[in-house]
Amino acid sequence: MFRHIVLLKWTDDATEEQRAEVARRLNELPGVIPEIRTYQIGLDAGVNQGNFSFAVTAEFDSPEDYVVYRDHPAHLAVIEECIAQILAARAAVQYAL
């Protein structure tokens, strides 16, 4: 198995509607990209100051399957159409399980 974790920090002017649209569109990806084995998204709980706003965790059978997801047109569309406009910072890591 291969895991991908990404943390996103929204801009201060990101609206609730924009944040909800990101979540909605990301939640559609497992139905579109069969290489995704598990997919979880979540908002920061707000317990600690300075955290990122949003997290995505995905698991794949292999690094090659992750690359299919990374480069998939549906995934790239969410980034371009929803995420890029409200993104202040991003951090990511991928690793073998």
Coordinates of C-alpha atoms in Angstrom, one line a residue:
M1 CA 0.0 0.0 0.0
F2 CA 1.0 3.6 -0.6
R3 CA -0.3 6.6 1.3
H4 CA -0.7 10.2 0.3
I5 CA -1.4 13.0 2.8
V6 CA -1.9 16.6 1.9
L7 CA -2.6 19.6 4.2
L8 CA -4.1 22.7 2.9
K9 CA -4.4 26.2 4.5
W10 CA -7.1 28.4 3.1
T11 CA -6.7 32.2 2.6
D12 CA -8.4 34.4 5.1
D13 CA -10.9 35.5 2.5
A14 CA -12.0 32.0 1.5
T15 CA -15.8 31.7 1.9
E16 CA -17.7 28.9 3.5
E17 CA -19.2 28.1 0.0
Q18 CA -15.7 27.8 -1.5
R19 CA -14.5 25.5 1.3
A20 CA -17.6 23.4 1.0
E21 CA -17.2 23.1 -2.8
V22 CA -13.6 21.8 -2.3
A23 CA -14.9 19.1 0.0
R24 CA -17.8 18.2 -2.2
R25 CA -15.6 17.9 -5.3
L26 CA -12.9 15.9 -3.5
N27 CA -15.5 13.5 -2.2
E28 CA -16.5 12.7 -5.7
L29 CA -13.0 11.5 -6.7
P30 CA -13.2 7.9 -5.3
G31 CA -16.1 7.3 -7.6
V32 CA -14.2 8.6 -10.7
I33 CA -10.7 7.3 -10.0
P34 CA -10.7 3.5 -9.4
E35 CA -7.1 3.4 -8.2
I36 CA -8.1 5.1 -5.0
R37 CA -8.4 2.4 -2.2
T38 CA -9.3 4.7 0.7
Y39 CA -10.0 8.4 0.8
Q40 CA -10.7 10.6 3.8
I41 CA -11.0 14.4 4.0
G42 CA -11.5 16.6 7.0
L43 CA -11.5 20.1 8.4
D44 CA -9.1 21.0 11.2
A45 CA -10.8 20.6 14.6
G46 CA -9.5 24.0 15.7
V47 CA -7.9 22.8 18.9
N48 CA -4.4 24.2 18.1
Q49 CA -3.5 27.6 16.7
G50 CA -1.6 27.7 13.5
N51 CA -2.8 24.4 12.0
F52 CA -3.6 23.8 8.4
S53 CA -7.3 24.2 7.5
F54 CA -8.0 20.9 5.7
A55 CA -6.5 17.4 5.3
V56 CA -6.7 14.7 2.7
T57 CA -5.5 11.1 3.2
A58 CA -5.6 8.6 0.4
E59 CA -4.3 5.1 0.0
F60 CA -3.4 3.3 -3.2
D61 CA -2.0 -0.1 -4.1
S62 CA 1.2 1.3 -5.5
P63 CA 3.1 4.5 -6.2
E64 CA 2.1 4.1 -9.8
D65 CA -1.6 4.2 -8.8
Y66 CA -1.0 7.3 -6.8
V67 CA 0.5 8.9 -9.9
V68 CA -2.7 8.0 -11.8
Y69 CA -4.6 9.9 -9.2
R70 CA -2.2 12.8 -9.1
D71 CA -2.4 13.4 -12.8
H72 CA -6.1 12.4 -13.3
P73 CA -8.1 15.2 -15.1
A74 CA -10.8 15.1 -12.5
H75 CA -8.3 15.6 -9.7
L76 CA -6.5 18.4 -11.6
A77 CA -9.9 20.1 -12.3
V78 CA -10.6 20.3 -8.5
I79 CA -7.2 21.9 -7.9
E80 CA -7.6 24.3 -10.8
E81 CA -11.3 25.2 -10.4
C82 CA -11.7 25.2 -6.6
I83 CA -8.5 24.8 -4.5
A84 CA -6.1 27.2 -6.3
Q85 CA -8.3 30.3 -5.7
I86 CA -8.3 29.9 -1.9
L87 CA -5.0 28.2 -1.2
A88 CA -2.6 30.0 1.1
A89 CA -0.2 27.0 1.8
R90 CA 0.2 23.3 1.0
A91 CA 2.2 20.5 2.5
A92 CA 2.2 16.9 1.4
V93 CA 3.9 13.6 1.9
Q94 CA 3.7 10.2 0.3
Y95 CA 5.1 7.0 1.8
A96 CA 4.9 3.2 1.5
L97 CA 2.9 1.3 4.2

